[in-house]
Amino acid sequence: IGGSEHATGHLLYVRFWTKFLYDMGLISIKEPAKKLINQGMIQGRTQFVYRSNKNENLFLSKGLIKNESDVTPIRIDVNMVDNDILDVEAFKKWRQEFTNAEFEQEDGRYICGWEIDKMSKRYYNVVNPDDIIDKYGADCFRMYEMFLGPIEQSKPWNTAGIEGVSKFLRRFWNLYFDENGHSKLTKIDATADELKVLHRTIDKLTKDIENFSFNTSVSALMIALNEFNTLKTTSASLLIPLLKSICPFAPHTAETIWSSLGNLNSIIVQEYPSVDESYLVDDTIEYPISINGKMRAKISLAADANEAIARESSLSNETIQKWLEGKEVKKFIFVKSRMINIVI
């Protein structure tokens, strides 16, 4: 696993040694790897200012440009830009030629242009991980990189997007502690709805980790957080397994919460939570009901409901009765666990 050039280099060496050791009769395998995963490149967001062709000392904000031939785009250091807004004073100090620069701004702000490029010093679009970690923390940086997209695809870095992951981690912390830093965990029994959220999340994370689908893992954790907040979950029997589940993704946050709850050993050595598959099965299923192919209503039926029950429940539904008034039902189509269609 790694970038294409990096991983290929390692693969060459490890195959060389494997072949050598096999020929020496010291090992029984000819190939050292069963799968190669090349991580996609993290691309950079190149930022531009626009110098007037009539006045070299004047820079126009992007929204004020009427004709592209009136300006010359200039690549600038991405670290002077926050959410496409230029730090004007930093720009003036960047180079001596810009010391006396003047700006035509939009609502008091200079808005930069941008495009996606390979991260490169010559494009001034390299983001220093140390700066991001200093501002947001290593866990936030780590999770945002995972959240950008599938591991094998190239993905553009956008520092503005990291705020969402930062807010998620703060809200995750608030599941465990109140504003005074006191634990919110209780010993109350978990409800069936809460147990479904927990075990479906663990199941999703377990499968995603095995498949290197880290972006959907982060998404699953965000969904679980929202559902636990809606359910006002405080039970330690739920939140401790959830904490162990997030540990591979946000180890520093998980360790700090774990130790703050009074645990003396590390969360890293705890057993990863297992899935109770009985909570992965729905007791009820929501069916969309279509009439002549157009969805008109939804009903919830028991998971084991047959066509006769589905027909009776559908035809007695108040909304459906209005659509059927004076019409003849020619066909009733029931696709178990998926949909109902009534042809009139």
Coordinates of C-alpha atoms in Angstrom, one line a residue:
I1 CA 0.0 0.0 0.0
G2 CA 1.2 3.5 -0.8
G3 CA 1.6 6.0 -3.6
S4 CA 2.2 4.4 -7.1
E5 CA 6.0 5.2 -7.3
H6 CA 6.6 4.5 -3.6
A7 CA 4.7 1.2 -3.4
T8 CA 6.2 0.0 -6.7
G9 CA 9.7 0.6 -5.4
H10 CA 9.0 -1.5 -2.2
L11 CA 7.2 -4.2 -4.3
L12 CA 10.4 -4.5 -6.5
Y13 CA 12.6 -5.1 -3.5
V14 CA 10.3 -7.4 -1.6
R15 CA 9.7 -9.5 -4.8
F16 CA 13.5 -9.7 -5.4
W17 CA 14.1 -11.0 -1.8
T18 CA 11.1 -13.4 -2.0
K19 CA 12.4 -14.9 -5.3
F20 CA 15.9 -15.2 -3.8
L21 CA 14.7 -16.9 -0.6
Y22 CA 12.4 -19.2 -2.6
D23 CA 15.3 -20.3 -4.8
M24 CA 17.3 -21.0 -1.7
G25 CA 14.6 -23.3 -0.4
L26 CA 14.0 -21.2 2.7
I27 CA 10.4 -20.2 2.0
S28 CA 7.5 -21.8 0.1
I29 CA 5.9 -18.8 -1.6
K30 CA 6.9 -17.2 -4.9
E31 CA 5.0 -13.9 -4.6
P32 CA 5.0 -11.8 -1.4
A33 CA 1.8 -9.8 -2.0
K34 CA -1.7 -10.8 -3.0
K35 CA -3.0 -7.3 -3.6
L36 CA -1.5 -3.9 -4.4
I37 CA -3.3 -0.7 -3.3
N38 CA -2.0 2.6 -4.7
Q39 CA -3.2 5.6 -2.7
G40 CA -4.5 8.4 -4.8
M41 CA -2.6 11.7 -4.8
I42 CA -3.7 14.5 -2.5
Q43 CA -4.0 17.4 -4.9
G44 CA -3.5 21.0 -4.1
R45 CA -5.8 24.0 -4.4
T46 CA -3.8 26.7 -6.4
Q47 CA -5.0 30.2 -5.5
F48 CA -4.8 33.2 -7.8
V49 CA -4.8 37.0 -7.6
Y50 CA -5.6 39.1 -10.6
R51 CA -3.3 42.0 -11.6
S52 CA -4.8 44.7 -13.8
N53 CA -3.1 44.9 -17.2
K54 CA -3.7 48.7 -17.2
N55 CA -2.2 49.3 -13.7
E56 CA 0.4 46.8 -12.5
N57 CA -0.1 47.9 -8.9
L58 CA -3.8 47.2 -8.9
F59 CA -5.4 43.8 -8.1
L60 CA -9.1 43.0 -8.9
S61 CA -11.1 40.7 -6.7
K62 CA -12.4 37.7 -8.8
G63 CA -16.1 38.8 -8.9
L64 CA -15.1 42.3 -10.3
I65 CA -13.4 41.0 -13.4
K66 CA -15.6 41.8 -16.4
N67 CA -13.2 40.5 -19.1
E68 CA -10.4 38.0 -18.5
S69 CA -8.1 39.8 -21.0
D70 CA -8.1 42.8 -18.6
V71 CA -6.1 41.0 -15.9
T72 CA -3.2 38.6 -15.5
P73 CA -3.7 35.7 -13.0
I74 CA -0.8 35.3 -10.6
R75 CA -0.3 32.1 -8.4
I76 CA 0.2 33.0 -4.7
D77 CA 1.0 31.1 -1.5
V78 CA -2.1 29.2 -0.5
N79 CA -1.2 29.8 3.2
M80 CA -2.2 33.5 2.7
V81 CA -5.7 32.5 1.8
D82 CA -8.6 31.4 4.0
N83 CA -11.7 30.1 2.3
D84 CA -10.7 32.0 -0.9
I85 CA -10.3 35.2 1.0
L86 CA -6.9 36.8 0.7
D87 CA -5.0 38.1 3.7
V88 CA -4.1 41.4 2.0
E89 CA -1.4 42.4 4.5
A90 CA 0.3 39.0 4.2
F91 CA 0.3 39.4 0.5
K92 CA 2.0 42.8 0.6
K93 CA 4.8 41.3 2.8
W94 CA 5.1 38.2 0.5
R95 CA 7.2 40.0 -2.1
Q96 CA 8.8 43.4 -2.3
E97 CA 7.1 44.2 -5.6
F98 CA 3.7 43.9 -3.9
T99 CA 4.5 46.2 -0.9
N100 CA 2.4 49.1 -2.3
A101 CA -0.3 46.9 -4.0
E102 CA -3.8 48.3 -4.2
F103 CA -7.0 46.2 -4.2
E104 CA -10.5 46.5 -5.6
Q105 CA -12.5 44.3 -3.2
E106 CA -15.9 42.8 -2.8
D107 CA -17.7 43.9 0.4
G108 CA -14.4 44.7 2.0
R109 CA -12.8 41.3 1.0
Y110 CA -10.5 40.3 -1.8
I111 CA -11.7 37.0 -3.3
C112 CA -9.1 34.8 -5.0
G113 CA -9.6 32.4 -7.9
W114 CA -8.5 28.8 -7.7
E115 CA -7.9 25.6 -9.6
I116 CA -6.9 22.0 -8.7
D117 CA -3.2 21.1 -9.4
K118 CA -0.6 18.6 -8.2
M119 CA 0.8 19.9 -4.9
S120 CA 4.1 21.6 -5.9
K121 CA 6.3 24.4 -4.6
R122 CA 6.2 26.1 -7.9
Y123 CA 2.5 26.4 -7.7
Y124 CA 2.7 27.7 -4.1
N125 CA -0.1 25.3 -3.1
V126 CA 1.7 23.0 -0.7
V127 CA -0.1 22.6 2.7
N128 CA 2.2 21.9 5.6
P129 CA 0.7 19.1 7.7
D130 CA 2.4 20.5 10.8
D131 CA 0.5 23.7 10.4
I132 CA -2.8 21.8 10.1
I133 CA -2.0 19.7 13.1
D134 CA -1.0 22.7 15.2
K135 CA -4.4 24.3 14.5
Y136 CA -6.8 21.3 14.4
G137 CA -4.9 18.4 16.0
A138 CA -3.6 15.2 14.5
D139 CA -6.9 13.2 14.8
C140 CA -8.8 15.9 12.8
F141 CA -6.1 16.0 10.1
R142 CA -6.1 12.2 10.0
M143 CA -9.9 11.8 9.8
Y144 CA -10.3 14.6 7.2
E145 CA -7.8 12.9 4.9
M146 CA -9.8 9.7 5.2
F147 CA -13.1 11.5 4.6
L148 CA -11.9 13.2 1.4
G149 CA -12.8 10.1 -0.7
P150 CA -11.9 6.5 -1.7
I151 CA -8.3 5.7 -0.9
E152 CA -7.3 4.8 -4.5
Q153 CA -8.7 8.1 -6.0
S154 CA -6.8 11.4 -6.3
K155 CA -8.5 14.0 -4.1
P156 CA -8.2 17.8 -3.8
W157 CA -7.2 19.2 -0.5
N158 CA -9.4 22.0 0.8
T159 CA -8.5 23.3 4.2
A160 CA -11.9 25.0 4.5
G161 CA -13.5 21.5 4.6
I162 CA -11.6 20.3 7.6
E163 CA -13.9 22.5 9.9
G164 CA -16.7 19.9 9.5
V165 CA -14.5 17.1 10.9
S166 CA -13.3 19.4 13.7
K167 CA -16.9 20.1 14.7
F168 CA -17.6 16.4 14.6
L169 CA -14.8 15.6 17.1
R170 CA -15.9 18.3 19.4
R171 CA -19.5 17.0 19.3
F172 CA -18.2 13.5 19.9
W173 CA -16.3 14.7 23.0
N174 CA -19.6 16.2 24.2
L175 CA -21.3 12.8 24.2
Y176 CA -19.0 11.9 27.1
F177 CA -18.6 15.1 29.1
D178 CA -20.7 18.2 30.0
E179 CA -19.5 21.8 29.8
N180 CA -17.7 21.4 33.2
G181 CA -15.8 18.3 32.1
H182 CA -17.8 15.9 34.2
S183 CA -18.7 12.5 32.8
K184 CA -22.2 12.2 31.3
L185 CA -22.1 8.3 31.2
T186 CA -24.8 6.4 33.1
K187 CA -25.5 2.7 33.9
I188 CA -29.0 2.8 32.5
D189 CA -30.0 0.0 30.2
A190 CA -29.7 0.5 26.5
T191 CA -32.9 0.6 24.4
A192 CA -33.4 -1.6 21.3
D193 CA -33.1 1.5 19.0
E194 CA -29.8 2.4 20.6
L195 CA -28.4 -1.1 20.3
K196 CA -29.3 -1.1 16.6
V197 CA -27.3 2.1 16.1
L198 CA -24.3 0.7 17.9
H199 CA -24.1 -2.7 16.3
R200 CA -24.9 -1.4 12.8
T201 CA -22.1 1.1 13.2
I202 CA -19.6 -1.5 14.5
D203 CA -20.6 -3.8 11.6
K204 CA -20.1 -1.1 9.0
L205 CA -16.7 0.0 10.5
T206 CA -15.5 -3.6 10.6
K207 CA -16.3 -4.3 7.0
D208 CA -15.0 -0.9 5.8
I209 CA -11.7 -1.3 7.6
E210 CA -11.2 -4.7 5.9
N211 CA -12.0 -3.1 2.5
F212 CA -9.9 0.1 3.1
S213 CA -13.1 2.1 2.8
F214 CA -12.1 4.7 5.3
N215 CA -14.1 7.6 3.9
T216 CA -17.4 5.7 4.5
S217 CA -16.2 4.6 7.9
V218 CA -15.9 8.3 9.0
S219 CA -19.4 8.9 7.5
A220 CA -20.8 6.0 9.5
L221 CA -19.3 7.5 12.7
M222 CA -20.9 10.9 11.9
I223 CA -24.3 9.2 11.4
A224 CA -24.0 7.3 14.6
L225 CA -23.2 10.5 16.5
N226 CA -26.3 12.2 15.2
E227 CA -28.5 9.3 16.0
F228 CA -27.1 8.9 19.6
N229 CA -27.6 12.7 20.1
T230 CA -31.2 12.4 18.8
L231 CA -31.8 9.4 21.2
K232 CA -30.1 11.4 24.0
T233 CA -27.9 8.4 24.7
T234 CA -25.9 8.3 28.0
S235 CA -25.5 4.6 28.6
A236 CA -21.9 3.5 29.2
S237 CA -22.8 0.1 27.7
L238 CA -23.2 1.9 24.3
L239 CA -20.7 4.7 24.5
I240 CA -17.7 2.7 25.6
P241 CA -18.0 0.3 22.6
L242 CA -18.4 3.4 20.4
L243 CA -15.3 4.9 21.9
K244 CA -13.3 1.7 21.1
S245 CA -14.7 1.8 17.6
I246 CA -13.5 5.3 16.8
C247 CA -10.0 4.6 18.2
P248 CA -8.4 3.4 14.9
F249 CA -9.6 6.7 13.3
A250 CA -9.0 9.2 16.1
P251 CA -6.6 7.5 18.6
H252 CA -5.6 10.6 20.5
T253 CA -9.2 11.7 21.1
A254 CA -10.2 8.2 22.1
E255 CA -7.2 7.8 24.5
T256 CA -7.9 11.1 26.2
I257 CA -11.6 10.4 26.7
W258 CA -10.7 6.9 27.9
S259 CA -8.2 8.1 30.5
S260 CA -10.4 11.0 31.5
L261 CA -13.1 8.5 32.4
G262 CA -10.7 7.0 35.0
N263 CA -9.2 4.1 33.1
L264 CA -5.5 3.5 33.9
N265 CA -4.6 1.2 31.0
S266 CA -4.6 2.3 27.4
I267 CA -7.6 2.0 25.1
I268 CA -5.2 0.7 22.4
V269 CA -4.9 -2.7 24.3
Q270 CA -8.7 -3.1 24.7
E271 CA -10.6 -5.7 22.7
Y272 CA -12.3 -4.3 19.6
P273 CA -16.1 -4.5 20.0
S274 CA -17.9 -7.4 18.3
V275 CA -21.2 -7.3 16.4
D276 CA -24.4 -8.8 17.7
E277 CA -26.1 -9.6 14.3
S278 CA -29.5 -9.9 15.8
Y279 CA -29.6 -6.0 15.9
L280 CA -28.8 -5.9 12.1
V281 CA -32.2 -7.3 11.2
D282 CA -35.1 -4.8 10.8
D283 CA -38.3 -5.6 12.7
T284 CA -40.2 -3.4 10.3
I285 CA -39.6 -2.3 6.7
E286 CA -40.9 1.0 5.2
Y287 CA -42.4 0.4 1.8
P288 CA -43.0 3.1 -0.8
I289 CA -46.4 2.7 -2.5
S290 CA -46.6 3.7 -6.1
I291 CA -49.6 4.1 -8.3
N292 CA -48.9 3.5 -11.9
G293 CA -45.2 4.0 -11.2
K294 CA -45.5 7.3 -9.2
M295 CA -44.8 7.2 -5.5
R296 CA -47.8 8.4 -3.5
A297 CA -47.4 7.2 0.1
K298 CA -45.3 5.1 2.4
I299 CA -46.3 2.4 5.0
S300 CA -44.4 0.4 7.6
L301 CA -44.9 -3.3 7.6
A302 CA -43.5 -6.2 9.7
A303 CA -40.3 -7.6 8.2
D304 CA -42.1 -11.0 7.6
A305 CA -45.2 -9.5 6.1
N306 CA -46.5 -11.3 3.0
E307 CA -48.3 -10.0 0.0
A308 CA -51.8 -10.5 1.4
I309 CA -50.9 -8.3 4.4
A310 CA -49.2 -5.7 2.2
R311 CA -52.3 -5.6 -0.1
E312 CA -54.7 -5.1 2.8
S313 CA -52.5 -2.4 4.5
S314 CA -51.9 -0.6 1.2
L315 CA -55.5 -0.5 0.0
S316 CA -56.8 0.7 3.4
N317 CA -54.2 3.5 3.6
E318 CA -56.1 6.8 3.7
T319 CA -53.8 8.6 1.1
I320 CA -54.0 5.6 -1.3
Q321 CA -57.8 5.4 -1.0
K322 CA -58.0 9.0 -2.3
W323 CA -55.9 8.1 -5.4
L324 CA -58.0 4.9 -5.9
E325 CA -61.4 6.5 -5.6
G326 CA -63.6 5.4 -8.5
K327 CA -60.7 3.4 -10.1
E328 CA -60.3 -0.3 -10.7
V329 CA -57.1 -2.0 -9.3
K330 CA -55.9 -4.1 -12.3
K331 CA -52.7 -5.3 -10.7
F332 CA -51.0 -5.3 -7.3
I333 CA -47.2 -5.8 -7.4
F334 CA -45.4 -6.6 -4.1
V335 CA -41.6 -6.8 -4.1
K336 CA -40.6 -8.0 -0.6
S337 CA -38.4 -5.6 1.4
R338 CA -38.4 -3.1 -1.4
M339 CA -41.6 -1.6 -2.8
I340 CA -45.3 -1.8 -3.7
N341 CA -46.9 -0.8 -7.0
I342 CA -50.6 -0.6 -7.7
V343 CA -51.7 -0.5 -11.3
I344 CA -55.1 1.2 -11.9

